[in-house]
PDB file of C-alpha atoms in Angstrom:
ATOM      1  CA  UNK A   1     -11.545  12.131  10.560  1.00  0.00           C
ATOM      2  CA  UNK A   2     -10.821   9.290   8.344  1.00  0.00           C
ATOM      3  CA  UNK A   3     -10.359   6.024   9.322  1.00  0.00           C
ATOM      4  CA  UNK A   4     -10.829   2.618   8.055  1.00  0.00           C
ATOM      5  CA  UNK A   5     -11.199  -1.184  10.038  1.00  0.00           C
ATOM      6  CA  UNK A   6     -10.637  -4.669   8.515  1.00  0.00           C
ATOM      7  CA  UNK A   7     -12.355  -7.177   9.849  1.00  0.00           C
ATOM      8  CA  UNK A   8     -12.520 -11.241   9.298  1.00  0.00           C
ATOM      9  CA  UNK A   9     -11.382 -14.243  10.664  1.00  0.00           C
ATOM     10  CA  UNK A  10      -8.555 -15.182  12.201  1.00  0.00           C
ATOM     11  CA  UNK A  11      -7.928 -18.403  10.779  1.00  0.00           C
ATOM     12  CA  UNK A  12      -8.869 -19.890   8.158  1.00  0.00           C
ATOM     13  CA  UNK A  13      -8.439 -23.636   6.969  1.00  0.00           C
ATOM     14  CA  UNK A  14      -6.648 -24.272   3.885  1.00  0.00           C
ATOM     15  CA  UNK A  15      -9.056 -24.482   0.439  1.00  0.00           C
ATOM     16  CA  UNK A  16     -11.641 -21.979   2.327  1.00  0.00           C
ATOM     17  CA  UNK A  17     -12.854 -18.880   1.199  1.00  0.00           C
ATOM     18  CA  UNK A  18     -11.703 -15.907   3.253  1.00  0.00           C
ATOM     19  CA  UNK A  19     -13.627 -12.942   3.066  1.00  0.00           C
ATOM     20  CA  UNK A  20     -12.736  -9.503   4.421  1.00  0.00           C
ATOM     21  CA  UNK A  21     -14.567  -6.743   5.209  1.00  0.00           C
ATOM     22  CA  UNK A  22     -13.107  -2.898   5.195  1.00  0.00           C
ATOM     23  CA  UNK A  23     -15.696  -0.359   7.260  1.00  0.00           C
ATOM     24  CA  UNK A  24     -14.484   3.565   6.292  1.00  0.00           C
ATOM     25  CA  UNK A  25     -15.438   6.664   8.134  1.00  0.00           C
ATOM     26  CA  UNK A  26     -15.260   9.601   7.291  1.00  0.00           C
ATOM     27  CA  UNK A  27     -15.744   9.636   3.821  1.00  0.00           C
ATOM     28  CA  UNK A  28     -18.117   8.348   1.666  1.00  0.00           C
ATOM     29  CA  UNK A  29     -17.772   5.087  -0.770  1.00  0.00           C
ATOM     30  CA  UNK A  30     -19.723   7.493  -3.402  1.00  0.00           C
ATOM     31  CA  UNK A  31     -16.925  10.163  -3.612  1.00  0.00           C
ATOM     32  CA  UNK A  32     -16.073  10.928  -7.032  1.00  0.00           C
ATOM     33  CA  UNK A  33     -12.167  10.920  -6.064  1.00  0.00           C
ATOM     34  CA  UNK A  34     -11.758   7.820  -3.357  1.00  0.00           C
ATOM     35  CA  UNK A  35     -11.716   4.477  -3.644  1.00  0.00           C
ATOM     36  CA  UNK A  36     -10.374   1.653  -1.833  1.00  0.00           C
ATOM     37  CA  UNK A  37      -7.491  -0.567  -1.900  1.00  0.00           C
ATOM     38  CA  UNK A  38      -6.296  -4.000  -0.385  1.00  0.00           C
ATOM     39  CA  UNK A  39      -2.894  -4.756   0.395  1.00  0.00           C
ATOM     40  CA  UNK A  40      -1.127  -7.657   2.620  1.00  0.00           C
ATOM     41  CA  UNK A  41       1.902  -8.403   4.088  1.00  0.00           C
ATOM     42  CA  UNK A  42       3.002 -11.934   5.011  1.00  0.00           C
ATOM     43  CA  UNK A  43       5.323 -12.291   8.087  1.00  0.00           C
ATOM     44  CA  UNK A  44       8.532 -11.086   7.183  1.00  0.00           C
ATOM     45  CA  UNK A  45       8.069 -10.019   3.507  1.00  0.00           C
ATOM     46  CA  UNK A  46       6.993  -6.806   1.691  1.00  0.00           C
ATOM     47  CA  UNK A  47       3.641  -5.095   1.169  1.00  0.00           C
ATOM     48  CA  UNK A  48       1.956  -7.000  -1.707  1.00  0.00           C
ATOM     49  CA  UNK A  49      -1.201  -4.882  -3.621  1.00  0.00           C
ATOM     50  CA  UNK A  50      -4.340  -6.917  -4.120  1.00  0.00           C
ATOM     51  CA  UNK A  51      -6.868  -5.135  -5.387  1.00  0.00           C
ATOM     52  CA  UNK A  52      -8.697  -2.065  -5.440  1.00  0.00           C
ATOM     53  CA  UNK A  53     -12.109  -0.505  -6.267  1.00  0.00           C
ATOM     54  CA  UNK A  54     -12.015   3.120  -7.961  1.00  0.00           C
ATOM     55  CA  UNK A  55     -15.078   5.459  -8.641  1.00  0.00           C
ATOM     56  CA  UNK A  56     -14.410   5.817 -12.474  1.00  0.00           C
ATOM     57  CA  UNK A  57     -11.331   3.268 -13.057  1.00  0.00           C
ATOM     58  CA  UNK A  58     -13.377   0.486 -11.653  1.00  0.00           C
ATOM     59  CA  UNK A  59     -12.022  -2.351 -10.050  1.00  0.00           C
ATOM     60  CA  UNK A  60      -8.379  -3.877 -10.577  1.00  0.00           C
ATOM     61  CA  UNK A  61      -6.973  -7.474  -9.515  1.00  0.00           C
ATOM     62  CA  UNK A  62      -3.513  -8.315  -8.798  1.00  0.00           C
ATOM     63  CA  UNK A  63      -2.555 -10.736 -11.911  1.00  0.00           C
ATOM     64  CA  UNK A  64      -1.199 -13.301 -10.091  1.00  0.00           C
ATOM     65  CA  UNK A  65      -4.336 -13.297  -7.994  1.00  0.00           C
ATOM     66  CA  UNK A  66      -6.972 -12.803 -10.171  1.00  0.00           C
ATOM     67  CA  UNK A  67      -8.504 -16.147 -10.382  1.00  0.00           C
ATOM     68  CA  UNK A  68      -9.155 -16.543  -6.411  1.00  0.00           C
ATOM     69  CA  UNK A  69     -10.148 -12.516  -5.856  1.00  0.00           C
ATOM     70  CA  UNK A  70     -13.245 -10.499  -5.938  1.00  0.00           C
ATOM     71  CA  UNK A  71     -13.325  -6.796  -4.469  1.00  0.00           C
ATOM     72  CA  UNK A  72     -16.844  -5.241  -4.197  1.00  0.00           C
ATOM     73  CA  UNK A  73     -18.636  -2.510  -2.204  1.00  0.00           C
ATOM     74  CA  UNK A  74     -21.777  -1.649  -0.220  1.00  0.00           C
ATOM     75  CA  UNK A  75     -22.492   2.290  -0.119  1.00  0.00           C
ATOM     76  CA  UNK A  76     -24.981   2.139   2.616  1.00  0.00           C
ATOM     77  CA  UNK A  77     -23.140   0.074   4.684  1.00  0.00           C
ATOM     78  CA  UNK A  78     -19.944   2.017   3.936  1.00  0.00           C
ATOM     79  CA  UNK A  79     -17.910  -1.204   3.700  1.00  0.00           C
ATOM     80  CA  UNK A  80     -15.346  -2.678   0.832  1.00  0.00           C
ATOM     81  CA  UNK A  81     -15.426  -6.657   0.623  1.00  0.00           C
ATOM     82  CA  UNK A  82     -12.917  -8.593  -0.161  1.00  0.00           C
ATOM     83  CA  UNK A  83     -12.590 -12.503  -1.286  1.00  0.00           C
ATOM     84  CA  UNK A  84      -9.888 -14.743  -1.528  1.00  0.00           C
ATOM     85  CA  UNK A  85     -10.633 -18.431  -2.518  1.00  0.00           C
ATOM     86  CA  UNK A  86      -9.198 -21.695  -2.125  1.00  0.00           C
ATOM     87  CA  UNK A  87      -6.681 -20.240   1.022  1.00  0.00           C
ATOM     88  CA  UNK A  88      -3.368 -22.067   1.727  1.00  0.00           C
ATOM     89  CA  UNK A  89      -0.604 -21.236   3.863  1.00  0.00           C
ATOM     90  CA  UNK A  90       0.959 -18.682   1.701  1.00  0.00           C
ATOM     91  CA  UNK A  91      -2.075 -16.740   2.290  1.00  0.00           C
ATOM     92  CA  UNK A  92      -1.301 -16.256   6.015  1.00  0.00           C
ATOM     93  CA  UNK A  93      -0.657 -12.037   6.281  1.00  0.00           C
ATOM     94  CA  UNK A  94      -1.552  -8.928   7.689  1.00  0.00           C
ATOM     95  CA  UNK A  95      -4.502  -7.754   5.117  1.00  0.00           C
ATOM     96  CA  UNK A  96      -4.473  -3.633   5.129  1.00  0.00           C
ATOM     97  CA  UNK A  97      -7.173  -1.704   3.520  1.00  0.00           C
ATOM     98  CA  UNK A  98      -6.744   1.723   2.300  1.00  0.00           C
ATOM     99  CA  UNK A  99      -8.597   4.638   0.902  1.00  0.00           C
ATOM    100  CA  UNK A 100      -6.745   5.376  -2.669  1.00  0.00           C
ATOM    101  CA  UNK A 101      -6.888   8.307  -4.828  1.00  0.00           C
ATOM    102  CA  UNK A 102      -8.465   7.958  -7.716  1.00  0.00           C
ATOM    103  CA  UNK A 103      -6.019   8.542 -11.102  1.00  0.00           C
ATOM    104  CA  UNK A 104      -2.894   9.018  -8.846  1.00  0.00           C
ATOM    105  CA  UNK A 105      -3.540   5.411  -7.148  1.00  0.00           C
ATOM    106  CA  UNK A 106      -1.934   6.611  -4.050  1.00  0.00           C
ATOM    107  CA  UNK A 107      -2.603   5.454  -0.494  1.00  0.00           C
ATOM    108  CA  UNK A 108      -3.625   8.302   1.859  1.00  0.00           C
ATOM    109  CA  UNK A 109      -5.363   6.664   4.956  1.00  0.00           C
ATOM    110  CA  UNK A 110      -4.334   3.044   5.946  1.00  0.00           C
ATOM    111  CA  UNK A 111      -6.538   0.766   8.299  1.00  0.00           C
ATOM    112  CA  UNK A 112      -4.473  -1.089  11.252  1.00  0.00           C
ATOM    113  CA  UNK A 113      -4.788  -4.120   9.637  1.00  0.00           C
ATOM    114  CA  UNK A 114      -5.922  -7.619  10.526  1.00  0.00           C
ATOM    115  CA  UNK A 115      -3.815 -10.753  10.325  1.00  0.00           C
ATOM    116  CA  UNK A 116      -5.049 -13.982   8.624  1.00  0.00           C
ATOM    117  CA  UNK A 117      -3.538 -17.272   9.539  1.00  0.00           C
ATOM    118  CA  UNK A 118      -4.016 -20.321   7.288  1.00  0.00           C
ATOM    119  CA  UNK A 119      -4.031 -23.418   9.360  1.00  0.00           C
ATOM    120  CA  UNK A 120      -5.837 -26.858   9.351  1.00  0.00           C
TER     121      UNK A 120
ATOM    122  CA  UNK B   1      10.669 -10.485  -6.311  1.00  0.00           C
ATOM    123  CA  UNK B   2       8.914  -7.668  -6.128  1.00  0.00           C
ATOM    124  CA  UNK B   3       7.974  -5.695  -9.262  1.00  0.00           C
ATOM    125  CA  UNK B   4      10.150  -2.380  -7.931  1.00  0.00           C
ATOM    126  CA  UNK B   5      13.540  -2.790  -6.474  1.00  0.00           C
ATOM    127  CA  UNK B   6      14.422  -1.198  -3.769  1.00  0.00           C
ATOM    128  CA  UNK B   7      17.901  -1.725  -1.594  1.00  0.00           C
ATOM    129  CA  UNK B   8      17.496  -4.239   1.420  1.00  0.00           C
ATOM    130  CA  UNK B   9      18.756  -1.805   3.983  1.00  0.00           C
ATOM    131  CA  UNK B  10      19.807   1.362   4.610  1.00  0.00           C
ATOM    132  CA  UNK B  11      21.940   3.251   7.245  1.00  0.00           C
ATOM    133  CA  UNK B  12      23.123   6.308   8.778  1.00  0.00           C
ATOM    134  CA  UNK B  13      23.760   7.973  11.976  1.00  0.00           C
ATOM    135  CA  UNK B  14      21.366  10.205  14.104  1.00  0.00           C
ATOM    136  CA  UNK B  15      21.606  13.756  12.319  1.00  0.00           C
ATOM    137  CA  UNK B  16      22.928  12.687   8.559  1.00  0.00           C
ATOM    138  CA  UNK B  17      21.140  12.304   5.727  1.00  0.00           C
ATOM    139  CA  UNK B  18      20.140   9.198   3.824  1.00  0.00           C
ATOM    140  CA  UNK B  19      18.352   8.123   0.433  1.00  0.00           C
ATOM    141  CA  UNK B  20      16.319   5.182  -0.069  1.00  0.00           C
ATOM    142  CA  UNK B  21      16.267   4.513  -4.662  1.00  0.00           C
ATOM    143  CA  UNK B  22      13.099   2.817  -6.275  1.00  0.00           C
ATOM    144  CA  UNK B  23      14.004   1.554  -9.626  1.00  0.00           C
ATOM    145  CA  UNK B  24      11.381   0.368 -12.279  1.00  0.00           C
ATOM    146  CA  UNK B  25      10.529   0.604 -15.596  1.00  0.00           C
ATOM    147  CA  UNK B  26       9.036   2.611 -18.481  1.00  0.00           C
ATOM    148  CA  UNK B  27       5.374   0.375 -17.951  1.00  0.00           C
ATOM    149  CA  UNK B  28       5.067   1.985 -13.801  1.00  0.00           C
ATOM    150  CA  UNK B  29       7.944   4.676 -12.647  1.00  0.00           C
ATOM    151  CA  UNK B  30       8.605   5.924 -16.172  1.00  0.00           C
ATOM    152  CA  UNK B  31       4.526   6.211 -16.901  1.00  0.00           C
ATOM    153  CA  UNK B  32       2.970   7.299 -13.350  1.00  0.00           C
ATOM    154  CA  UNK B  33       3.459   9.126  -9.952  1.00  0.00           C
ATOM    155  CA  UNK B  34       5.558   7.239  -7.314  1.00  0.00           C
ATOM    156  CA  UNK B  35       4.557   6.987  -3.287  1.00  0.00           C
ATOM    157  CA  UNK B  36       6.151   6.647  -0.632  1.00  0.00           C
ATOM    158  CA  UNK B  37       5.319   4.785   3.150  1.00  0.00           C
ATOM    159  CA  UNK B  38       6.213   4.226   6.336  1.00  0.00           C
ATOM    160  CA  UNK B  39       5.970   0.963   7.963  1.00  0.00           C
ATOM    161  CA  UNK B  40       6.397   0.285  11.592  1.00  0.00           C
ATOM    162  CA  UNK B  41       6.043  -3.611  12.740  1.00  0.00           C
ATOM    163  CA  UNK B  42       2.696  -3.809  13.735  1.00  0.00           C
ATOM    164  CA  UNK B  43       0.990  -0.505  12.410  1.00  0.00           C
ATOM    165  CA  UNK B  44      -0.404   0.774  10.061  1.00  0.00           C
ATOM    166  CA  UNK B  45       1.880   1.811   6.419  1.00  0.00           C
ATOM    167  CA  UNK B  46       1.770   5.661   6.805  1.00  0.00           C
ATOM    168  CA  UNK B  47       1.589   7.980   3.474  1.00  0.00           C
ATOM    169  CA  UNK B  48       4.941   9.648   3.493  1.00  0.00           C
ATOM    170  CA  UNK B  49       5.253  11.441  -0.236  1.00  0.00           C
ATOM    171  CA  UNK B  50       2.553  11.104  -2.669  1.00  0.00           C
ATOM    172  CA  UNK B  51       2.484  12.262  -6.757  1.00  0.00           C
ATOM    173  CA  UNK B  52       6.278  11.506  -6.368  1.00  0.00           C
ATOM    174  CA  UNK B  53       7.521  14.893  -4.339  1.00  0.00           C
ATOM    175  CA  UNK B  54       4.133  15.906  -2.348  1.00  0.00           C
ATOM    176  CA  UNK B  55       4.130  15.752   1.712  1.00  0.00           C
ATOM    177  CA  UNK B  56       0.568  14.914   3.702  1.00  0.00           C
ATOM    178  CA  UNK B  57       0.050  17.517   6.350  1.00  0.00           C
ATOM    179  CA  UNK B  58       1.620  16.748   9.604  1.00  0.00           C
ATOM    180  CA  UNK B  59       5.092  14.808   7.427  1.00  0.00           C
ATOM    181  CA  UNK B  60       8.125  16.962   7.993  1.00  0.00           C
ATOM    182  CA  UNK B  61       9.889  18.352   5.629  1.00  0.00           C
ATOM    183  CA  UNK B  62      12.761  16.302   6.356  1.00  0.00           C
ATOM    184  CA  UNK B  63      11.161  13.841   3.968  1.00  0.00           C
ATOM    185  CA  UNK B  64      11.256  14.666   0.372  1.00  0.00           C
ATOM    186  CA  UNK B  65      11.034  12.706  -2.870  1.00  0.00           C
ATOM    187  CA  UNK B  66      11.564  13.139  -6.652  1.00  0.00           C
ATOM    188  CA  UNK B  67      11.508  10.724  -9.610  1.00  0.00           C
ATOM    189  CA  UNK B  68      13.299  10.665 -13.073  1.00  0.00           C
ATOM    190  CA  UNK B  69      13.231   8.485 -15.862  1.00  0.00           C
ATOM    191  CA  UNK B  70      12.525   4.929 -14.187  1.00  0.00           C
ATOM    192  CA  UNK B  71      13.843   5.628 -10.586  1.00  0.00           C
ATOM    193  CA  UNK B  72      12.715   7.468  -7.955  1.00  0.00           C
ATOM    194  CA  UNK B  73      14.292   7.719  -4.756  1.00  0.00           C
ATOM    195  CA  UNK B  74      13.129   9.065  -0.913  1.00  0.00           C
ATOM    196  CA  UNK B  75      15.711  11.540   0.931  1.00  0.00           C
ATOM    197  CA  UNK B  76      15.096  11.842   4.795  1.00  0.00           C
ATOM    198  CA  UNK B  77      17.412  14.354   6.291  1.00  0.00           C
ATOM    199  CA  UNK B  78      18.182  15.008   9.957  1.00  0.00           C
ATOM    200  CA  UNK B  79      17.765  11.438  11.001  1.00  0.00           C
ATOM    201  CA  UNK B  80      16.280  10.633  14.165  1.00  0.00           C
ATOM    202  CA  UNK B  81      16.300   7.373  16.093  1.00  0.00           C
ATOM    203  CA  UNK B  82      12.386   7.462  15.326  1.00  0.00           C
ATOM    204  CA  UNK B  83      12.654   7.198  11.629  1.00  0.00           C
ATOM    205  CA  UNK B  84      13.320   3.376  12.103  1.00  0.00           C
ATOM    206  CA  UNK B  85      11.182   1.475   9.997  1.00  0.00           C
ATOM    207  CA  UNK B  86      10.903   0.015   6.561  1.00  0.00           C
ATOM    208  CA  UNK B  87       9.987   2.070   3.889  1.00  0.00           C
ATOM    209  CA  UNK B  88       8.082   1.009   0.268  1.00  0.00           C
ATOM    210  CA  UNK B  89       8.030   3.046  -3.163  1.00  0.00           C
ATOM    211  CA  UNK B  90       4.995   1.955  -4.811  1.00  0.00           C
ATOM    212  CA  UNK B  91       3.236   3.203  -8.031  1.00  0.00           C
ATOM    213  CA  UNK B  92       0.621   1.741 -10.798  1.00  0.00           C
ATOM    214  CA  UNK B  93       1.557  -0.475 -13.816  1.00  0.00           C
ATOM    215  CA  UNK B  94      -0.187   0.367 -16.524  1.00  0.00           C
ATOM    216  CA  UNK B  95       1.064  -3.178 -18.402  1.00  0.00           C
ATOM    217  CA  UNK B  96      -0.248  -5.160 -15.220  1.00  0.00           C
ATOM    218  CA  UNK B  97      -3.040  -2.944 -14.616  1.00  0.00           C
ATOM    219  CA  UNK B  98      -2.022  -3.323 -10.647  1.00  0.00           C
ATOM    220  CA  UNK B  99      -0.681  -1.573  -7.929  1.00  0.00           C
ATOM    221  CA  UNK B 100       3.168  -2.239  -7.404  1.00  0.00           C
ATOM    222  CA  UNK B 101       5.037  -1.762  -4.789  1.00  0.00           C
ATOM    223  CA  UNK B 102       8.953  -2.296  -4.222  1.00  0.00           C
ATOM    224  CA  UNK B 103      10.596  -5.022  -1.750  1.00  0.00           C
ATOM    225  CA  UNK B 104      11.043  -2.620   1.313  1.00  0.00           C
ATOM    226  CA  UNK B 105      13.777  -0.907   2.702  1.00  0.00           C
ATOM    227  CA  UNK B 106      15.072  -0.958   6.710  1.00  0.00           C
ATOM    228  CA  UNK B 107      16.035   1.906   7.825  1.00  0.00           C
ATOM    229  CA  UNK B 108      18.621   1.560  11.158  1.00  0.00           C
ATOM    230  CA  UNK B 109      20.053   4.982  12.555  1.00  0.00           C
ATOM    231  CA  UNK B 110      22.891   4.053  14.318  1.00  0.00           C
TER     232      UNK B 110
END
């Protein structure tokens, strides 16, 4: 069975550095075919992609993000990191992780998510 | 504004038949495979169609999706007070390099 768990803080004060971590079962960070993905979703608004590290596309920022984001992964540890600098309240969401196909960039297995509040 | 446009909301009563359109453009929906998800407040988004008109195992066949051109859209038939939730099209830009998703859609069986 597949499954995936964020994990992190649950607030954060603004101009801090959040950082996420993503623990997967049931499949291996060294699979030729799965990656992982980050996605969030601020109260009331749509699912917003992040990021995502691939086995042979490598990793991928959201644009408007890409200055404040860094995705990376541990094998051994089976876990996906993710960074977000300089926080503000904007930045308060439910962060998802996600195992993603590789080439077809879909979303297969979804973690339950862990919410993120920016607040001095 | 989200990079794929999707209507706000969506209706229908418990039995009919109702389709949800994703509309893009020639750099993401016209260039690579569209999915689809389920989102229930306070779960986790669940993989409804993948590679535009595939079905996980264990998703009905009620659910079905196609794409053409730019668009794509999501058909659920046989509503069911359960399929309330919001549903997302999402897809890869290959101008943005990034993963793009559409703005949501509510789905209320009446």
């Amino acid at each position: 069975q597949v499954t995936l768990k964020e994990s992190g803080p649950v607030v954060v004060k603004p101009t801090e550095t959040l950082t996420l971590t993503c623990t997967v079962s049931g499949f291996s960070l060294s699979n030729v075919r799965m990656g992982v993905s980050w996605v969030r979703q601020p109260p009331g608004k749509a699912l917003e992609w992040l990021a995502h590290i691939l086995p042979h596309d490598g990793i991928s920022y959201s644009p408007s993000l890409k200055s404040r984001l860094s995705i990376s992964k541990e094998i051994s540890k089976s876990q996906v990191v993710l960074t977000m600098t300089n926080m503000g309240p904007v930045d308060t969401a439910t962060y998802y992780c996600a195992r993603t196909v590789e080439y077809y960039y879909y979303m297969d297995v979804w973690g339950a998510g862990t919410t993120v509040t920016v607040s001095s | 504004q989200s990079v794929l446009t999707q209507p706000p909301s969506v209706s229908a009563a418990p039995g009919q038949k109702v389709t949800i359109s994703c509309s893009g453009s020639s750099s993401n929906i016209g260039n690579d495979y569209v999915s689809w998800y389920q989102h229930l407040p306070g779960t986790a988004p669940k993989l409804l169609i993948y590679e535009d008109d595939k079905r996980p195992s264990g998703i009905p066949d009620r659910f079905s999706g196609s794409r053409s051109g730019t668009s794509a859209t999501l058909d659920i038939t046989g509503l069911r007070t359960g399929d309330e939730a919001d549903y997302y099209c999402g897809t890869w830009d290959v101008n943005l390099r990034a993963g793009v998703f559409g703005g949501g859609t509510k789905l209320t069986v009446l």
